[in-house]
CSV table of C-alpha atoms in Angstrom, one decimal:
chain,number,residue,atom,x,y,z
A,5,UNK,CA,27.8,77.3,-44.2
A,6,UNK,CA,26.0,76.8,-40.9
A,7,UNK,CA,28.5,75.7,-38.4
A,8,UNK,CA,27.5,72.4,-36.7
A,9,UNK,CA,30.3,72.6,-34.2
A,10,UNK,CA,29.4,74.2,-30.9
A,11,UNK,CA,31.4,74.7,-27.8
A,12,UNK,CA,30.1,73.7,-24.4
A,13,UNK,CA,30.8,76.6,-22.1
A,14,UNK,CA,31.4,74.3,-19.1
A,15,UNK,CA,33.8,71.8,-20.5
A,16,UNK,CA,35.3,73.7,-23.4
A,17,UNK,CA,35.0,70.7,-25.7
A,18,UNK,CA,33.4,70.6,-29.2
A,19,UNK,CA,30.1,68.8,-30.0
A,20,UNK,CA,29.5,67.8,-33.6
A,21,UNK,CA,25.7,67.6,-34.1
A,22,UNK,CA,26.0,65.4,-37.2
A,23,UNK,CA,27.9,62.9,-35.2
A,24,UNK,CA,25.1,62.8,-32.6
A,25,UNK,CA,22.3,62.5,-35.1
A,26,UNK,CA,21.0,59.0,-35.7
A,27,UNK,CA,18.1,58.9,-38.1
A,28,UNK,CA,15.5,61.3,-36.5
A,29,UNK,CA,17.1,61.1,-33.0
A,30,UNK,CA,19.6,63.6,-31.8
A,31,UNK,CA,21.4,62.6,-28.6
A,32,UNK,CA,23.1,65.5,-26.8
A,33,UNK,CA,22.9,63.9,-23.3
A,34,UNK,CA,26.0,63.9,-21.1
A,35,UNK,CA,27.5,66.6,-23.3
A,36,UNK,CA,28.2,69.0,-20.4
A,37,UNK,CA,26.1,71.7,-22.0
A,38,UNK,CA,25.3,75.0,-20.2
A,39,UNK,CA,23.2,76.4,-23.1
A,40,UNK,CA,21.0,74.8,-25.8
A,41,UNK,CA,22.3,75.4,-29.4
A,42,UNK,CA,18.9,76.5,-30.7
A,43,UNK,CA,20.0,77.9,-34.0
A,44,UNK,CA,22.0,74.7,-34.8
A,45,UNK,CA,19.1,72.5,-33.8
A,46,UNK,CA,16.7,74.6,-35.9
A,47,UNK,CA,18.9,73.8,-38.9
A,48,UNK,CA,18.2,70.1,-38.3
A,49,UNK,CA,14.4,69.7,-38.7
A,50,UNK,CA,14.9,66.0,-39.2
A,51,UNK,CA,15.8,65.7,-35.5
A,52,UNK,CA,12.3,65.2,-34.1
A,53,UNK,CA,13.6,63.3,-31.1
A,54,UNK,CA,15.9,65.5,-28.9
A,55,UNK,CA,17.7,64.3,-25.8
A,56,UNK,CA,19.3,67.0,-23.7
A,57,UNK,CA,19.3,65.0,-20.4
A,58,UNK,CA,22.2,64.9,-17.9
A,59,UNK,CA,23.6,68.3,-18.7
A,60,UNK,CA,24.1,71.6,-16.8
A,61,UNK,CA,21.1,73.6,-18.2
A,62,UNK,CA,19.7,76.1,-15.8
A,63,UNK,CA,17.3,77.8,-18.3
A,64,UNK,CA,16.0,77.6,-21.9
A,65,UNK,CA,16.4,80.5,-24.3
A,66,UNK,CA,13.2,82.2,-25.5
A,67,UNK,CA,13.8,81.1,-29.1
A,68,UNK,CA,13.9,77.4,-27.9
A,69,UNK,CA,10.1,77.4,-28.5
A,70,UNK,CA,10.8,77.8,-32.2
A,71,UNK,CA,11.8,74.2,-32.4
A,72,UNK,CA,8.3,73.2,-33.3
A,73,UNK,CA,9.5,70.1,-35.2
A,74,UNK,CA,10.4,68.4,-32.0
A,75,UNK,CA,8.1,65.5,-31.1
A,76,UNK,CA,9.9,64.0,-28.2
A,77,UNK,CA,12.0,66.1,-25.7
A,78,UNK,CA,14.1,64.8,-22.8
A,79,UNK,CA,15.2,67.6,-20.4
A,80,UNK,CA,15.6,65.4,-17.3
A,81,UNK,CA,18.5,65.6,-14.8
A,82,UNK,CA,19.3,69.2,-15.4
A,83,UNK,CA,19.0,72.3,-13.2
A,84,UNK,CA,16.1,74.0,-14.9
A,85,UNK,CA,14.3,76.5,-12.6
A,86,UNK,CA,11.6,77.7,-15.1
A,87,UNK,CA,10.4,77.2,-18.6
A,88,UNK,CA,9.9,79.9,-21.3
A,89,UNK,CA,6.4,81.6,-21.0
A,90,UNK,CA,5.6,80.6,-24.6
A,91,UNK,CA,6.6,76.9,-24.1
A,92,UNK,CA,3.2,76.0,-25.5
A,93,UNK,CA,4.4,76.9,-29.0
A,94,UNK,CA,5.9,73.4,-29.2
A,95,UNK,CA,2.7,72.3,-30.8
A,96,UNK,CA,4.0,68.9,-32.0
A,97,UNK,CA,5.5,67.9,-28.7
A,98,UNK,CA,4.0,64.6,-27.6
A,99,UNK,CA,6.5,63.3,-25.1
A,100,UNK,CA,8.3,65.5,-22.4
A,101,UNK,CA,10.5,64.4,-19.6
A,102,UNK,CA,11.3,67.0,-16.9
A,103,UNK,CA,12.4,64.6,-14.2
A,104,UNK,CA,15.0,65.8,-11.6
A,105,UNK,CA,15.0,69.5,-12.2
A,106,UNK,CA,14.3,72.5,-10.0
A,107,UNK,CA,11.0,73.6,-11.5
A,108,UNK,CA,8.5,75.2,-9.1
A,109,UNK,CA,5.9,76.5,-11.5
A,110,UNK,CA,4.9,75.9,-15.1
A,111,UNK,CA,3.9,78.6,-17.6
A,112,UNK,CA,0.2,79.0,-18.5
A,113,UNK,CA,0.9,78.1,-22.1
A,114,UNK,CA,2.0,74.7,-20.9
A,115,UNK,CA,-1.6,73.6,-21.0
A,116,UNK,CA,-1.6,74.0,-24.8
A,117,UNK,CA,0.9,71.3,-25.4
A,118,UNK,CA,-0.1,68.2,-27.3
A,119,UNK,CA,1.9,66.3,-24.8
A,120,UNK,CA,-0.7,67.0,-22.2
A,121,UNK,CA,-3.5,65.9,-24.5
A,122,UNK,CA,-1.4,62.9,-25.4
A,123,UNK,CA,-0.8,62.2,-21.7
A,124,UNK,CA,-4.5,62.7,-21.0
A,125,UNK,CA,-5.3,60.3,-23.8
A,126,UNK,CA,-2.7,57.8,-22.4
A,127,UNK,CA,-4.2,58.3,-19.0
A,128,UNK,CA,-7.7,57.8,-20.3
A,129,UNK,CA,-6.5,54.7,-22.2
A,130,UNK,CA,-4.8,53.5,-19.0
A,131,UNK,CA,-8.0,54.2,-17.0
A,132,UNK,CA,-10.0,52.3,-19.6
A,133,UNK,CA,-7.5,49.4,-19.6
A,134,UNK,CA,-7.6,49.4,-15.8
A,135,UNK,CA,-11.4,49.3,-15.8
A,136,UNK,CA,-11.2,46.5,-18.3
A,137,UNK,CA,-8.8,44.6,-16.1
A,138,UNK,CA,-11.0,45.2,-13.1
A,139,UNK,CA,-14.1,44.1,-15.0
A,140,UNK,CA,-12.2,41.0,-16.2
A,141,UNK,CA,-11.1,40.3,-12.6
A,142,UNK,CA,-14.6,40.8,-11.3
A,143,UNK,CA,-16.0,38.5,-14.0
A,144,UNK,CA,-13.2,35.9,-13.2
A,145,UNK,CA,-14.1,36.2,-9.5
A,146,UNK,CA,-17.8,35.7,-10.3
A,147,UNK,CA,-16.9,32.7,-12.4
A,148,UNK,CA,-14.7,31.2,-9.7
A,149,UNK,CA,-17.5,31.8,-7.1
A,150,UNK,CA,-20.0,30.2,-9.5
A,151,UNK,CA,-17.7,27.3,-10.0
A,152,UNK,CA,-17.2,27.0,-6.2
A,153,UNK,CA,-21.0,27.1,-5.6
A,154,UNK,CA,-21.4,24.5,-8.3
A,155,UNK,CA,-18.8,22.2,-6.7
A,156,UNK,CA,-20.3,22.7,-3.3
A,157,UNK,CA,-23.8,21.9,-4.7
A,158,UNK,CA,-22.4,18.8,-6.4
A,159,UNK,CA,-20.7,17.7,-3.1
A,160,UNK,CA,-23.9,18.3,-1.2
A,161,UNK,CA,-25.9,16.2,-3.8
A,162,UNK,CA,-23.3,13.5,-3.6
A,163,UNK,CA,-23.5,13.4,0.2
A,164,UNK,CA,-27.3,13.3,0.0
A,165,UNK,CA,-27.2,10.4,-2.4
A,166,UNK,CA,-24.7,8.5,-0.3
A,167,UNK,CA,-26.8,9.2,2.8
A,168,UNK,CA,-30.0,8.0,1.0
A,169,UNK,CA,-28.2,4.9,-0.3
A,170,UNK,CA,-26.9,4.1,3.3
A,171,UNK,CA,-30.4,4.6,4.7
A,172,UNK,CA,-31.9,2.3,2.0
A,173,UNK,CA,-29.3,-0.3,2.7
A,174,UNK,CA,-30.1,-0.2,6.5
A,175,UNK,CA,-33.8,-0.4,5.7
A,176,UNK,CA,-33.3,-3.5,3.5
A,177,UNK,CA,-31.2,-5.1,6.2
A,178,UNK,CA,-34.0,-4.3,8.7
A,179,UNK,CA,-36.7,-5.7,6.5
A,180,UNK,CA,-34.7,-8.9,5.9
A,181,UNK,CA,-34.1,-9.3,9.6
A,182,UNK,CA,-37.7,-8.7,10.3
A,183,UNK,CA,-38.8,-11.2,7.6
A,184,UNK,CA,-36.4,-13.8,9.0
A,185,UNK,CA,-37.7,-13.2,12.5
A,186,UNK,CA,-41.3,-13.6,11.3
A,187,UNK,CA,-40.4,-16.7,9.4
A,188,UNK,CA,-38.8,-18.2,12.6
A,189,UNK,CA,-41.9,-17.3,14.6
A,190,UNK,CA,-44.2,-18.8,12.0
A,191,UNK,CA,-42.1,-22.0,11.9
A,192,UNK,CA,-42.1,-22.2,15.7
A,193,UNK,CA,-45.9,-21.8,15.8
A,194,UNK,CA,-46.3,-24.4,13.1
A,195,UNK,CA,-44.1,-26.9,15.0
A,196,UNK,CA,-45.9,-26.1,18.3
A,197,UNK,CA,-49.3,-26.7,16.6
A,198,UNK,CA,-48.1,-30.2,15.6
A,199,UNK,CA,-47.5,-31.2,19.2
A,200,UNK,CA,-50.5,-33.0,20.6
A,201,UNK,CA,-51.9,-31.1,23.6
A,202,UNK,CA,-52.2,-33.1,26.8
A,203,UNK,CA,-55.5,-31.4,27.5
A,204,UNK,CA,-56.9,-33.0,24.3
A,205,UNK,CA,-56.4,-36.5,25.7
A,206,UNK,CA,-59.6,-37.4,27.5
A,207,UNK,CA,-59.2,-38.2,31.2
A,208,UNK,CA,-60.1,-41.8,32.0
A,209,UNK,CA,-62.9,-40.5,34.3
A,210,UNK,CA,-64.5,-38.7,31.3
A,211,UNK,CA,-64.7,-41.9,29.2
A,212,UNK,CA,-67.7,-44.2,29.3
A,213,UNK,CA,-67.6,-47.0,31.9
A,214,UNK,CA,-67.5,-49.7,29.3
A,215,UNK,CA,-64.5,-48.1,27.6
A,216,UNK,CA,-62.8,-47.0,30.9
A,217,UNK,CA,-61.7,-50.5,31.8
A,218,UNK,CA,-60.4,-51.1,28.3
A,219,UNK,CA,-58.4,-47.8,28.4
A,220,UNK,CA,-57.0,-48.7,31.8
A,221,UNK,CA,-55.9,-52.1,30.6
A,222,UNK,CA,-54.2,-50.5,27.6
A,223,UNK,CA,-52.3,-48.1,29.8
A,224,UNK,CA,-51.2,-50.9,32.1
A,225,UNK,CA,-50.0,-52.9,29.1
A,226,UNK,CA,-48.1,-49.9,27.7
A,227,UNK,CA,-46.6,-49.3,31.2
A,228,UNK,CA,-45.6,-53.0,31.5
A,229,UNK,CA,-44.0,-52.9,28.0
A,230,UNK,CA,-42.1,-49.7,28.9
A,231,UNK,CA,-40.9,-51.2,32.2
A,232,UNK,CA,-39.8,-54.4,30.3
A,233,UNK,CA,-37.9,-52.3,27.8
A,234,UNK,CA,-36.4,-50.2,30.4
A,235,UNK,CA,-35.3,-53.3,32.4
A,236,UNK,CA,-33.8,-54.8,29.3
A,237,UNK,CA,-31.9,-51.7,28.5
A,238,UNK,CA,-30.7,-51.5,32.1
A,239,UNK,CA,-29.6,-55.1,32.1
A,240,UNK,CA,-27.8,-54.7,28.8
A,241,UNK,CA,-26.0,-51.6,29.8
A,242,UNK,CA,-25.0,-52.4,33.4
A,243,UNK,CA,-24.5,-56.2,33.6
A,244,UNK,CA,-22.0,-58.4,31.9
A,245,UNK,CA,-24.6,-59.4,29.3
A,246,UNK,CA,-24.0,-56.2,27.4
A,247,UNK,CA,-21.5,-58.0,25.2
A,248,UNK,CA,-24.1,-60.5,24.0
A,249,UNK,CA,-25.4,-59.9,20.5
A,250,UNK,CA,-28.9,-59.2,21.7
A,251,UNK,CA,-27.6,-56.6,24.2
A,252,UNK,CA,-25.4,-55.1,21.6
A,253,UNK,CA,-28.4,-54.6,19.3
A,254,UNK,CA,-30.5,-53.2,22.3
A,255,UNK,CA,-27.7,-50.8,23.2
A,256,UNK,CA,-27.4,-49.5,19.6
A,257,UNK,CA,-31.1,-49.1,19.4
A,258,UNK,CA,-31.1,-47.2,22.7
A,259,UNK,CA,-28.4,-44.8,21.5
A,260,UNK,CA,-30.1,-44.2,18.2
A,261,UNK,CA,-33.3,-43.4,20.0
A,262,UNK,CA,-31.6,-41.0,22.4
A,263,UNK,CA,-29.8,-39.3,19.6
A,264,UNK,CA,-33.0,-38.8,17.6
A,265,UNK,CA,-34.8,-37.5,20.6
A,266,UNK,CA,-32.0,-35.0,21.4
A,267,UNK,CA,-32.0,-33.7,17.8
A,268,UNK,CA,-35.8,-33.3,17.6
A,269,UNK,CA,-36.7,-29.7,18.3
A,270,UNK,CA,-40.2,-30.5,19.6
A,271,UNK,CA,-38.8,-32.9,22.2
A,272,UNK,CA,-36.1,-30.4,23.1
A,273,UNK,CA,-38.8,-27.7,23.7
A,274,UNK,CA,-40.8,-30.1,25.9
A,275,UNK,CA,-37.7,-31.0,27.8
A,276,UNK,CA,-36.7,-27.4,28.2
A,277,UNK,CA,-40.2,-26.4,29.4
A,278,UNK,CA,-40.3,-29.3,31.8
A,279,UNK,CA,-36.9,-28.3,33.1
A,280,UNK,CA,-38.1,-24.7,33.7
A,281,UNK,CA,-41.2,-25.9,35.5
């Protein structure tokens, strides 16, 4: 019967391989090994995952490369200075960890390992994945830039519409103000045209002789009536007769006439023009 009990030269303690085997994984890490029990490992072809990390291995025996059933090998954190020249015989090896050793060079056969091809495939896949991420990031950046340009164009269009609306509002206000000014000017011209011009009244010297005397008599009569009315108003407003019923009526009539004259625009314009002259 093949002995599955090996002695670690450094520690002098036994290592039962069956106790370390879990499914297809054999964990011999932290076992204080100075040598690899190749024969015992070859008797366990089921152990395709072999962990020899954290031991005192300084080299691997030449027959180590006969463990062609190994798929995953962990030799990290040992003191390995070189690998067997035929290390490439481990044709099924897909994962190899040599971290924290003292290796300076690798054997030529190392290039035959599937692990390199697998690593190249992984690297290629990683490169492709990186390229896909970069492409996705570029497309996302282009999308963000397009969205930013669209937002800026929308904001510019909104500002243009607001500016156009503001300009149209000011134009309507200007047209309304201009129309109101023209209306006022038209109304003023209309009222001014209704005022009889003094130049249209014929001078007494221009009238015929037989009508001149009649016109002079009419003016004298109007002047006399005006003087009488003015005297009556003066008497009713200044003297003690202002309390008489006749004077009260005269005073009320005088105030109404004055109020009406003050409120009439035409008279105000005439008075204003006369005051300026």
